[in-house]
Each structure stands twice: as structure tokens, then as C-alpha cells.
Amino acid sequence: MPLVVFCGLPYSGKSRRAEELRAALAAEGRAVQVVDDAAVLGAEDATVYGDSAREKALRGALRAAVERRLSRQDVVILDSLNYIKGFRYELYCLARAARTPLCLVYCVRPGSLNGGLRVAGAMDNPNRNVSVSWRPRAEEGGRPLAVGTDVLGEPQAVASVVNRQAQAEVPTESEPKETRATDFPALVASESEKSAEHVSGAFYPPELLEALALRFEAPDSRNRWDRPLFTLVGLEEPLPLAEIRAALFENRAPPPHQSTQSQPLASGSFLHQLDQVTSQVLAGLMEAQKSAVPGDLLKLPGTTEHLRFTRPLTMAELSRLRRQFISYTKMHPNNENLPQLANMFLQYLSQSLH
């Protein structure tokens, strides 16, 4: 069954969107399996993405978990960063080998065109799990919010603060941009965004977020492994269930490469018959050319193809062409061609000699 790959930076709503899609498909009676970092590692651990060796092992484990679950009965959802296009291509190859459709869902934090993300207290207290709002807010308490440091590498909006005393002390643009954790004990989503609040089991330090943003390779629908592509901005935008359902259950699976396809079944005596027929053709040609003159058509019993005689042919030359024909025919064995092997060999000799 189809494969759904989620892609995006941390805190972009991938897990919540994956759960929303899982619930929608399960409500239709479809079997859905979700593969994420926690399922592979046992618990979500953001430090994996700071170690290239551990991250490589994680990608291998995710790929293996997806490959084990791909079947004709279940829908597989991969909920991870998937920010490397080479890894997304490997997932595409898995779906192509399993002959099942796939689609990519790209989750983006809202407010990506204005302002920078700022997490108060993250630099001073890295062990603290800070909750950040999903939607940008232009004002808080009648005053514009200060624009913070761009941590994710893509513009984001500043989270709202529910502490009244903290709201009165929101710094202006002329004040220092960095805010200490002691001044703002917590950041939570606004009242209109509480339903969209993301609860993450792992805390990503700002340095790691910035590094991931620099390494992030955004999906491109022009790449065959990134399409069909669905881009979701924030959690308030509705999930395009109808389009995703059509991409998964109505589209054709990616065509497999010829090199990955199984050889067609051939009888156990195919090679023996091929060797015997070609040997008989060579013996007949050597006998027929003894009484032929240039311009004659060499005819063999039981064949409809003819070979025009232009010059005497040696056994060494004919044997070399016979080996080439056998090597090519072994790559594409077909029992239906057995009655026509002699005609095919004569046609091959005619094209190779003239």
C-alpha cells in the first residue's frame, strides 16, 4: 500500500499532521502504520541530529522499518525530518521496488515571510522545554513584538506570552533583543492557538536548529521523488485529504527500472535448445556456401529467413557472431521465441555481416 513521507524542520507540525492523516485513513477502515524517530530509537532524541554517525544509523533504521512495513495491505506514514533529498530518493526507490504509490507532505512553520523566530530563555537555559506559538502575532498588549534572532534559518513569528507582568515588560526594538529566562518563565500559544500547540518529546537547542536549517534541502516538485508534493503552512491550514487520498489510491505506482525487474521465466532446456539450434544453423551455412556463388540466397530447411551470400564465411567468424547472439538471448529468455530461434539467428547474421 502507499507510502506517505513527511518532511520539515522541527516544530513544524509534522507529528500532529501525521496523526491527523492516520486518524482520517483509519476512520475509513484502512490499516495505517506510523514510523517515526521514537519508534526506532525507543524515545525521541534530538541529539542524534548533532552526530553525523548516529544520524546516518537512524536513517538506515528508518529506511529498514519502512521497507519491512511496505505491503499491499497497510498504508505506511514516515514521520521524521527527512530533510536530505538523497534519503527521500532512497524512499522513492523503496516504493518503486514495492510497486506502490507515494506522496510527500512538506510542513512549514507559519510566518515564513516576516520576522524571525525567537525562543526566550533558550540560550540561557538549554534544558528547558519551551513551547512556541504556531501563528505569527503582529501585536501583543497593543505594542509590536520585537524581532528576534533567526534561529531556524527561515523567518518565523515571536511566541505570545501569557504572563501579564511579562507582557508589560516586552522590550522595544531599541532594547536588547535577548531576553533572559528569569524574566519570562514560559512561552505558550495564544488562546486561539491552544488547539495547535505542539508538544515535543525532545528539545532542539537553537544551535542545532540553525544547523538543521542550513543543511535542509527543501522538496522540489520537479523531482520525481518529491512528487506529488503537498505543502502545509502551519496547523490552521486544513489537511488536503481528498488530494492526498487521490494521490495514494488513484495514481499509478512509479514504474520499476528494467535492471530491478525479475527475469521472465524460461524452461530449463532453453539454453540447451539455443545452443543446439545455433550450432545447426552454422553447420547448414558452411555446407550451403560450398556450392554457392556471390549473390545467391542461402536457404536452410525449416527456416523462412535467408542469408545473401557475398563472400566465403569462416567458421571462426560465424562462431564469434554465434557467441554474441547467445549472450544477448540469455539476457532476455522467452519460451515463446523457441520456434523462431533459427530465423532470429539468421536475421542477426544478415545484419552483422552486411
mmCIF file of C-alpha atoms in Angstrom:
data_model
loop_
_atom_site.group_PDB
_atom_site.id
_atom_site.type_symbol
_atom_site.label_atom_id
_atom_site.label_comp_id
_atom_site.label_asym_id
_atom_site.label_seq_id
_atom_site.Cartn_x
_atom_site.Cartn_y
_atom_site.Cartn_z
ATOM 1 C CA MET A 1 0.000 0.000 0.000
ATOM 2 C CA PRO A 2 1.073 3.634 -0.388
ATOM 3 C CA LEU A 3 3.866 5.418 1.427
ATOM 4 C CA VAL A 4 3.409 8.920 2.897
ATOM 5 C CA VAL A 5 6.643 10.782 3.693
ATOM 6 C CA PHE A 6 6.501 13.823 5.989
ATOM 7 C CA CYS A 7 9.235 16.405 5.658
ATOM 8 C CA GLY A 8 10.078 19.583 7.575
ATOM 9 C CA LEU A 9 12.141 21.195 10.284
ATOM 10 C CA PRO A 10 11.477 20.545 13.980
ATOM 11 C CA TYR A 11 8.383 22.213 15.493
ATOM 12 C CA SER A 12 6.706 22.493 12.069
ATOM 13 C CA GLY A 13 3.741 20.258 12.991
ATOM 14 C CA LYS A 14 4.767 17.045 11.225
ATOM 15 C CA SER A 15 3.753 14.704 14.036
ATOM 16 C CA ARG A 16 0.378 16.357 14.531
ATOM 17 C CA ARG A 17 -0.321 16.291 10.799
ATOM 18 C CA ALA A 18 0.767 12.644 10.614
ATOM 19 C CA GLU A 19 -1.615 11.758 13.435
ATOM 20 C CA GLU A 20 -4.402 13.695 11.713
ATOM 21 C CA LEU A 21 -3.822 11.767 8.480
ATOM 22 C CA ARG A 22 -3.600 8.456 10.338
ATOM 23 C CA ALA A 23 -6.897 9.074 12.102
ATOM 24 C CA ALA A 24 -8.622 10.075 8.845
ATOM 25 C CA LEU A 25 -7.429 6.957 6.997
ATOM 26 C CA ALA A 26 -8.170 4.683 9.953
ATOM 27 C CA ALA A 27 -11.712 6.046 10.066
ATOM 28 C CA GLU A 28 -12.136 4.758 6.502
ATOM 29 C CA GLY A 29 -11.197 1.263 7.631
ATOM 30 C CA ARG A 30 -7.641 1.308 6.244
ATOM 31 C CA ALA A 31 -4.730 -0.202 8.127
ATOM 32 C CA VAL A 32 -2.162 2.510 8.841
ATOM 33 C CA GLN A 33 1.315 2.149 10.331
ATOM 34 C CA VAL A 34 3.376 5.124 11.510
ATOM 35 C CA VAL A 35 7.180 5.039 11.586
ATOM 36 C CA ASP A 36 8.936 7.836 13.478
ATOM 37 C CA ASP A 37 12.184 8.514 15.334
ATOM 38 C CA ALA A 38 10.722 7.417 18.673
ATOM 39 C CA ALA A 39 9.625 4.073 17.221
ATOM 40 C CA VAL A 40 13.191 3.384 16.071
ATOM 41 C CA LEU A 41 15.156 4.901 18.951
ATOM 42 C CA GLY A 42 12.728 3.967 21.726
ATOM 43 C CA ALA A 43 12.416 7.653 22.681
ATOM 44 C CA GLU A 44 12.725 10.878 20.717
ATOM 45 C CA ASP A 45 16.286 12.192 20.999
ATOM 46 C CA ALA A 46 17.211 15.460 19.304
ATOM 47 C CA THR A 47 20.938 14.966 19.946
ATOM 48 C CA VAL A 48 21.011 12.324 17.207
ATOM 49 C CA TYR A 49 20.945 15.077 14.582
ATOM 50 C CA GLY A 50 24.064 16.614 16.089
ATOM 51 C CA ASP A 51 26.137 13.479 15.469
ATOM 52 C CA SER A 52 26.596 12.512 11.810
ATOM 53 C CA ALA A 53 27.343 8.846 12.594
ATOM 54 C CA ARG A 54 24.256 8.407 14.800
ATOM 55 C CA GLU A 55 22.092 10.288 12.320
ATOM 56 C CA LYS A 56 23.273 8.024 9.495
ATOM 57 C CA ALA A 57 22.403 4.977 11.599
ATOM 58 C CA LEU A 58 18.970 6.496 12.329
ATOM 59 C CA ARG A 59 18.264 6.993 8.629
ATOM 60 C CA GLY A 60 19.235 3.401 7.959
ATOM 61 C CA ALA A 61 16.937 2.172 10.729
ATOM 62 C CA LEU A 62 14.053 4.299 9.423
ATOM 63 C CA ARG A 63 14.573 3.023 5.895
ATOM 64 C CA ALA A 64 14.643 -0.581 7.109
ATOM 65 C CA ALA A 65 11.491 -0.070 9.195
ATOM 66 C CA VAL A 66 9.651 1.382 6.208
ATOM 67 C CA GLU A 67 10.823 -1.443 3.940
ATOM 68 C CA ARG A 68 9.582 -4.061 6.399
ATOM 69 C CA ARG A 69 6.149 -2.477 6.635
ATOM 70 C CA LEU A 70 5.541 -1.789 2.939
ATOM 71 C CA SER A 71 2.879 -4.229 1.803
ATOM 72 C CA ARG A 72 -0.315 -4.416 -0.188
ATOM 73 C CA GLN A 73 -2.490 -4.104 2.920
ATOM 74 C CA ASP A 74 -1.139 -1.210 5.036
ATOM 75 C CA VAL A 75 -0.534 2.496 4.500
ATOM 76 C CA VAL A 76 2.880 3.479 5.870
ATOM 77 C CA ILE A 77 3.460 7.005 7.223
ATOM 78 C CA LEU A 78 7.062 8.106 7.838
ATOM 79 C CA ASP A 79 7.141 10.930 10.388
ATOM 80 C CA SER A 80 10.674 12.316 10.541
ATOM 81 C CA LEU A 81 12.707 15.320 9.364
ATOM 82 C CA ASN A 82 13.614 13.699 6.007
ATOM 83 C CA TYR A 83 15.497 16.859 5.090
ATOM 84 C CA ILE A 84 18.088 15.174 2.822
ATOM 85 C CA LYS A 85 16.919 14.740 -0.767
ATOM 86 C CA GLY A 86 19.177 11.710 -1.191
ATOM 87 C CA PHE A 87 17.308 9.948 1.612
ATOM 88 C CA ARG A 88 13.965 10.902 0.065
ATOM 89 C CA TYR A 89 15.199 9.366 -3.197
ATOM 90 C CA GLU A 90 16.006 6.128 -1.350
ATOM 91 C CA LEU A 91 12.447 6.077 -0.010
ATOM 92 C CA TYR A 92 11.179 6.664 -3.548
ATOM 93 C CA CYS A 93 13.203 3.667 -4.718
ATOM 94 C CA LEU A 94 11.677 1.535 -1.950
ATOM 95 C CA ALA A 95 8.167 2.460 -3.067
ATOM 96 C CA ARG A 96 9.072 1.867 -6.704
ATOM 97 C CA ALA A 97 10.516 -1.563 -5.902
ATOM 98 C CA ALA A 98 7.354 -2.427 -3.950
ATOM 99 C CA ARG A 99 5.244 -1.059 -6.855
ATOM 100 C CA THR A 100 3.222 1.190 -4.595
ATOM 101 C CA PRO A 101 2.412 4.924 -4.897
ATOM 102 C CA LEU A 102 3.845 7.533 -2.557
ATOM 103 C CA CYS A 103 3.451 11.230 -1.785
ATOM 104 C CA LEU A 104 5.397 13.863 0.149
ATOM 105 C CA VAL A 105 3.872 16.213 2.736
ATOM 106 C CA TYR A 106 6.071 19.258 3.442
ATOM 107 C CA CYS A 107 5.273 21.036 6.725
ATOM 108 C CA VAL A 108 6.392 24.652 7.092
ATOM 109 C CA ARG A 109 6.112 26.907 10.108
ATOM 110 C CA PRO A 110 3.789 29.875 9.544
ATOM 111 C CA GLY A 111 5.020 33.429 9.168
ATOM 112 C CA SER A 112 7.909 32.340 6.977
ATOM 113 C CA LEU A 113 7.827 35.637 5.112
ATOM 114 C CA ASN A 114 8.030 38.071 8.020
ATOM 115 C CA GLY A 115 10.012 38.294 11.195
ATOM 116 C CA GLY A 116 12.465 35.929 12.812
ATOM 117 C CA LEU A 117 11.905 33.202 15.375
ATOM 118 C CA ARG A 118 12.823 33.879 18.938
ATOM 119 C CA VAL A 119 12.646 31.484 21.857
ATOM 120 C CA ALA A 120 13.064 33.368 25.110
ATOM 121 C CA GLY A 121 15.315 31.673 27.615
ATOM 122 C CA ALA A 122 16.526 29.004 25.201
ATOM 123 C CA MET A 123 20.105 30.283 25.230
ATOM 124 C CA ASP A 124 20.240 30.788 28.996
ATOM 125 C CA ASN A 125 18.539 27.534 29.968
ATOM 126 C CA PRO A 126 19.020 24.916 27.231
ATOM 127 C CA ASN A 127 17.499 22.151 29.373
ATOM 128 C CA ARG A 128 14.149 23.873 29.415
ATOM 129 C CA ASN A 129 11.382 22.694 27.101
ATOM 130 C CA VAL A 130 9.928 25.880 25.628
ATOM 131 C CA SER A 131 6.592 25.952 23.859
ATOM 132 C CA VAL A 132 6.379 28.285 20.870
ATOM 133 C CA SER A 133 3.237 29.534 19.166
ATOM 134 C CA TRP A 134 2.437 28.412 15.639
ATOM 135 C CA ARG A 135 0.929 31.557 14.162
ATOM 136 C CA PRO A 136 2.641 34.980 13.928
ATOM 137 C CA ARG A 137 1.215 37.801 16.036
ATOM 138 C CA ALA A 138 1.650 41.390 14.983
ATOM 139 C CA GLU A 139 0.914 42.880 18.375
ATOM 140 C CA GLU A 140 0.815 41.812 21.990
ATOM 141 C CA GLY A 141 -0.642 44.174 24.564
ATOM 142 C CA GLY A 142 -1.030 46.969 21.984
ATOM 143 C CA ARG A 143 2.714 47.102 21.260
ATOM 144 C CA PRO A 144 4.624 45.451 18.409
ATOM 145 C CA LEU A 145 6.752 42.465 19.343
ATOM 146 C CA ALA A 146 10.494 42.718 18.928
ATOM 147 C CA VAL A 147 12.007 40.684 16.151
ATOM 148 C CA GLY A 148 14.445 38.091 17.496
ATOM 149 C CA THR A 149 17.335 36.202 16.168
ATOM 150 C CA ASP A 150 16.720 33.997 13.114
ATOM 151 C CA VAL A 151 17.324 30.578 14.620
ATOM 152 C CA LEU A 152 15.706 28.257 12.096
ATOM 153 C CA GLY A 153 17.203 29.886 9.034
ATOM 154 C CA GLU A 154 13.673 30.779 7.819
ATOM 155 C CA PRO A 155 11.643 33.713 9.193
ATOM 156 C CA GLN A 156 9.250 32.919 11.998
ATOM 157 C CA ALA A 157 6.944 34.814 14.353
ATOM 158 C CA VAL A 158 7.512 35.515 18.037
ATOM 159 C CA ALA A 159 5.541 33.426 20.517
ATOM 160 C CA SER A 160 2.909 35.061 22.692
ATOM 161 C CA VAL A 161 3.384 35.365 26.458
ATOM 162 C CA VAL A 162 0.582 34.783 28.947
ATOM 163 C CA ASN A 163 2.272 36.220 31.997
ATOM 164 C CA ARG A 164 0.745 39.690 32.474
ATOM 165 C CA GLN A 165 3.810 41.067 34.166
ATOM 166 C CA ALA A 166 5.974 39.780 31.314
ATOM 167 C CA GLN A 167 3.658 41.386 28.747
ATOM 168 C CA ALA A 168 4.162 44.776 30.343
ATOM 169 C CA GLU A 169 7.905 44.368 30.061
ATOM 170 C CA VAL A 170 8.092 43.323 26.393
ATOM 171 C CA PRO A 171 11.240 45.061 25.076
ATOM 172 C CA THR A 172 11.047 47.518 22.222
ATOM 173 C CA GLU A 173 13.378 47.474 19.219
ATOM 174 C CA SER A 174 15.764 49.885 20.996
ATOM 175 C CA GLU A 175 16.129 47.491 23.946
ATOM 176 C CA PRO A 176 18.390 44.408 23.885
ATOM 177 C CA LYS A 177 16.917 41.650 21.726
ATOM 178 C CA GLU A 178 17.939 38.804 24.002
ATOM 179 C CA THR A 179 15.567 38.119 26.907
ATOM 180 C CA ARG A 180 16.606 36.149 29.964
ATOM 181 C CA ALA A 181 14.654 33.114 31.109
ATOM 182 C CA THR A 182 14.167 34.623 34.583
ATOM 183 C CA ASP A 183 12.143 37.483 33.079
ATOM 184 C CA PHE A 184 9.912 35.171 31.055
ATOM 185 C CA PRO A 185 9.290 31.892 32.851
ATOM 186 C CA ALA A 186 7.437 30.203 29.953
ATOM 187 C CA LEU A 187 6.205 30.733 26.425
ATOM 188 C CA VAL A 188 2.862 29.202 25.424
ATOM 189 C CA ALA A 189 0.500 29.503 22.498
ATOM 190 C CA SER A 190 -2.199 32.153 22.411
ATOM 191 C CA GLU A 191 -5.817 31.324 23.228
ATOM 192 C CA SER A 192 -6.719 30.959 19.553
ATOM 193 C CA GLU A 193 -3.744 28.633 19.028
ATOM 194 C CA LYS A 194 -4.023 26.296 22.010
ATOM 195 C CA SER A 195 -5.535 23.618 19.819
ATOM 196 C CA ALA A 196 -2.462 23.821 17.575
ATOM 197 C CA GLU A 197 0.134 23.765 20.329
ATOM 198 C CA HIS A 198 2.886 21.251 19.611
ATOM 199 C CA VAL A 199 4.082 19.039 22.419
ATOM 200 C CA SER A 200 7.511 17.682 21.553
ATOM 201 C CA GLY A 201 9.247 14.901 23.410
ATOM 202 C CA ALA A 202 12.656 16.331 22.572
ATOM 203 C CA PHE A 203 14.159 19.780 22.926
ATOM 204 C CA TYR A 204 16.184 21.081 19.989
ATOM 205 C CA PRO A 205 18.826 23.641 21.055
ATOM 206 C CA PRO A 206 18.982 26.811 18.947
ATOM 207 C CA GLU A 207 22.410 25.842 17.648
ATOM 208 C CA LEU A 208 21.056 22.521 16.383
ATOM 209 C CA LEU A 209 18.006 24.185 14.843
ATOM 210 C CA GLU A 210 20.234 26.586 12.959
ATOM 211 C CA ALA A 211 22.471 23.750 11.771
ATOM 212 C CA LEU A 212 19.456 21.758 10.564
ATOM 213 C CA ALA A 213 18.133 24.794 8.723
ATOM 214 C CA LEU A 214 21.450 25.205 6.933
ATOM 215 C CA ARG A 215 21.519 21.521 5.966
ATOM 216 C CA PHE A 216 17.856 21.406 4.986
ATOM 217 C CA GLU A 217 17.176 20.553 1.330
ATOM 218 C CA ALA A 218 13.654 21.710 0.564
ATOM 219 C CA PRO A 219 11.486 19.434 -1.608
ATOM 220 C CA ASP A 220 11.053 20.351 -5.258
ATOM 221 C CA SER A 221 8.044 19.070 -7.170
ATOM 222 C CA ARG A 222 10.156 18.969 -10.327
ATOM 223 C CA ASN A 223 11.993 15.969 -8.859
ATOM 224 C CA ARG A 224 10.174 12.703 -9.428
ATOM 225 C CA TRP A 225 10.983 11.565 -5.877
ATOM 226 C CA ASP A 226 9.373 14.722 -4.412
ATOM 227 C CA ARG A 227 6.039 14.474 -6.168
ATOM 228 C CA PRO A 228 3.177 14.580 -5.673
ATOM 229 C CA LEU A 229 4.087 17.298 -3.171
ATOM 230 C CA PHE A 230 1.698 18.838 -0.632
ATOM 231 C CA THR A 231 2.934 21.919 1.259
ATOM 232 C CA LEU A 232 1.215 22.808 4.541
ATOM 233 C CA VAL A 233 1.879 26.110 6.296
ATOM 234 C CA GLY A 234 1.047 25.952 9.990
ATOM 235 C CA LEU A 235 -1.671 23.911 11.631
ATOM 236 C CA GLU A 236 -4.644 26.125 10.822
ATOM 237 C CA GLU A 237 -4.487 25.235 7.134
ATOM 238 C CA PRO A 238 -6.750 22.206 6.529
ATOM 239 C CA LEU A 239 -5.149 18.931 5.516
ATOM 240 C CA PRO A 240 -5.935 18.245 1.804
ATOM 241 C CA LEU A 241 -7.350 14.794 2.477
ATOM 242 C CA ALA A 242 -9.113 14.466 -0.883
ATOM 243 C CA GLU A 243 -5.950 15.277 -2.859
ATOM 244 C CA ILE A 244 -3.767 13.017 -0.684
ATOM 245 C CA ARG A 245 -6.300 10.196 -0.987
ATOM 246 C CA ALA A 246 -6.321 10.563 -4.775
ATOM 247 C CA ALA A 247 -2.512 10.574 -4.914
ATOM 248 C CA LEU A 248 -2.291 7.423 -2.799
ATOM 249 C CA PHE A 249 -5.122 5.285 -4.112
ATOM 250 C CA GLU A 250 -5.811 6.529 -7.641
ATOM 251 C CA ASN A 251 -2.323 7.187 -9.030
ATOM 252 C CA ARG A 252 -0.166 4.519 -10.574
ATOM 253 C CA ALA A 253 2.929 3.301 -8.806
ATOM 254 C CA PRO A 254 6.314 4.542 -10.143
ATOM 255 C CA PRO A 255 7.444 2.216 -12.937
ATOM 256 C CA PRO A 256 10.320 -0.060 -11.904
ATOM 257 C CA HIS A 257 13.662 0.080 -13.682
ATOM 258 C CA GLN A 258 14.394 -2.746 -16.071
ATOM 259 C CA SER A 259 17.527 -3.622 -14.106
ATOM 260 C CA THR A 260 15.422 -4.282 -10.981
ATOM 261 C CA GLN A 261 12.799 -6.428 -12.690
ATOM 262 C CA SER A 262 12.852 -10.186 -12.393
ATOM 263 C CA GLN A 263 13.898 -12.186 -15.412
ATOM 264 C CA PRO A 264 10.985 -13.784 -17.277
ATOM 265 C CA LEU A 265 10.549 -17.455 -16.588
ATOM 266 C CA ALA A 266 12.246 -19.779 -19.057
ATOM 267 C CA SER A 267 12.280 -23.533 -19.326
ATOM 268 C CA GLY A 268 15.282 -25.426 -18.022
ATOM 269 C CA SER A 269 16.119 -26.576 -21.531
ATOM 270 C CA PHE A 270 16.096 -23.105 -23.093
ATOM 271 C CA LEU A 271 19.883 -22.682 -23.157
ATOM 272 C CA HIS A 272 20.357 -26.237 -24.434
ATOM 273 C CA GLN A 273 17.920 -25.649 -27.298
ATOM 274 C CA LEU A 274 19.517 -22.279 -28.067
ATOM 275 C CA ASP A 275 22.956 -23.868 -28.307
ATOM 276 C CA GLN A 276 21.661 -26.748 -30.433
ATOM 277 C CA VAL A 277 19.713 -24.559 -32.894
ATOM 278 C CA THR A 278 22.571 -22.115 -33.466
ATOM 279 C CA SER A 279 25.029 -24.962 -33.999
ATOM 280 C CA GLN A 280 22.732 -26.491 -36.616
ATOM 281 C CA VAL A 281 22.433 -23.113 -38.389
ATOM 282 C CA LEU A 282 26.214 -22.738 -38.576
ATOM 283 C CA ALA A 283 26.648 -26.274 -39.910
ATOM 284 C CA GLY A 284 23.947 -25.671 -42.553
ATOM 285 C CA LEU A 285 25.550 -22.388 -43.675
ATOM 286 C CA MET A 286 29.005 -23.942 -44.006
ATOM 287 C CA GLU A 287 27.520 -26.709 -46.140
ATOM 288 C CA ALA A 288 25.331 -24.382 -48.261
ATOM 289 C CA GLN A 289 28.118 -21.965 -49.165
ATOM 290 C CA LYS A 290 30.227 -24.754 -50.736
ATOM 291 C CA SER A 291 28.091 -24.678 -53.893
ATOM 292 C CA ALA A 292 27.016 -21.023 -53.754
ATOM 293 C CA VAL A 293 28.234 -18.080 -55.800
ATOM 294 C CA PRO A 294 28.176 -14.413 -54.738
ATOM 295 C CA GLY A 295 24.620 -13.090 -54.922
ATOM 296 C CA ASP A 296 22.866 -16.361 -54.066
ATOM 297 C CA LEU A 297 20.454 -16.687 -51.153
ATOM 298 C CA LEU A 298 21.480 -19.367 -48.689
ATOM 299 C CA LYS A 299 18.409 -21.311 -47.628
ATOM 300 C CA LEU A 300 18.204 -23.681 -44.682
ATOM 301 C CA PRO A 301 15.494 -26.288 -44.080
ATOM 302 C CA GLY A 302 12.859 -25.299 -41.535
ATOM 303 C CA THR A 303 13.554 -21.541 -41.783
ATOM 304 C CA THR A 304 11.858 -18.659 -43.573
ATOM 305 C CA GLU A 305 14.782 -16.228 -43.341
ATOM 306 C CA HIS A 306 17.553 -16.303 -45.943
ATOM 307 C CA LEU A 307 21.165 -15.129 -45.906
ATOM 308 C CA ARG A 308 22.609 -13.483 -49.009
ATOM 309 C CA PHE A 309 25.993 -14.962 -49.902
ATOM 310 C CA THR A 310 28.536 -12.252 -50.796
ATOM 311 C CA ARG A 311 31.818 -13.826 -49.759
ATOM 312 C CA PRO A 312 33.060 -17.052 -48.183
ATOM 313 C CA LEU A 313 32.420 -17.180 -44.427
ATOM 314 C CA THR A 314 34.837 -18.794 -41.999
ATOM 315 C CA MET A 315 33.828 -20.899 -39.034
ATOM 316 C CA ALA A 316 35.746 -18.572 -36.678
ATOM 317 C CA GLU A 317 33.745 -15.540 -37.846
ATOM 318 C CA LEU A 318 30.420 -17.352 -37.589
ATOM 319 C CA SER A 319 31.319 -18.757 -34.145
ATOM 320 C CA ARG A 320 32.103 -15.267 -32.826
ATOM 321 C CA LEU A 321 28.713 -13.976 -34.015
ATOM 322 C CA ARG A 322 27.050 -17.053 -32.520
ATOM 323 C CA ARG A 323 28.556 -16.326 -29.088
ATOM 324 C CA GLN A 324 27.322 -12.727 -29.270
ATOM 325 C CA PHE A 325 23.823 -13.880 -30.190
ATOM 326 C CA ILE A 326 23.734 -16.402 -27.333
ATOM 327 C CA SER A 327 24.930 -13.791 -24.798
ATOM 328 C CA TYR A 328 22.207 -11.354 -25.862
ATOM 329 C CA THR A 329 19.464 -14.015 -25.955
ATOM 330 C CA LYS A 330 20.348 -15.264 -22.455
ATOM 331 C CA MET A 331 19.585 -11.799 -21.079
ATOM 332 C CA HIS A 332 16.029 -11.959 -22.461
ATOM 333 C CA PRO A 333 14.933 -15.600 -22.350
ATOM 334 C CA ASN A 334 11.437 -16.303 -23.604
ATOM 335 C CA ASN A 335 9.867 -19.662 -24.277
ATOM 336 C CA GLU A 336 7.658 -18.138 -26.954
ATOM 337 C CA ASN A 337 10.751 -17.486 -29.109
ATOM 338 C CA LEU A 338 11.887 -21.130 -29.189
ATOM 339 C CA PRO A 339 10.268 -21.953 -32.592
ATOM 340 C CA GLN A 340 11.771 -18.788 -34.091
ATOM 341 C CA LEU A 341 15.342 -19.129 -32.796
ATOM 342 C CA ALA A 342 16.741 -20.236 -36.157
ATOM 343 C CA ASN A 343 15.062 -17.360 -38.020
ATOM 344 C CA MET A 344 16.213 -14.864 -35.374
ATOM 345 C CA PHE A 345 19.792 -16.121 -35.625
ATOM 346 C CA LEU A 346 19.790 -15.892 -39.418
ATOM 347 C CA GLN A 347 18.413 -12.356 -39.230
ATOM 348 C CA TYR A 348 21.135 -11.429 -36.722
ATOM 349 C CA LEU A 349 23.823 -12.877 -39.003
ATOM 350 C CA SER A 350 22.435 -10.993 -42.013
ATOM 351 C CA GLN A 351 22.566 -7.655 -40.150
ATOM 352 C CA SER A 352 26.017 -8.299 -38.684
ATOM 353 C CA LEU A 353 27.692 -9.456 -41.892
ATOM 354 C CA HIS A 354 26.381 -6.730 -44.187
#
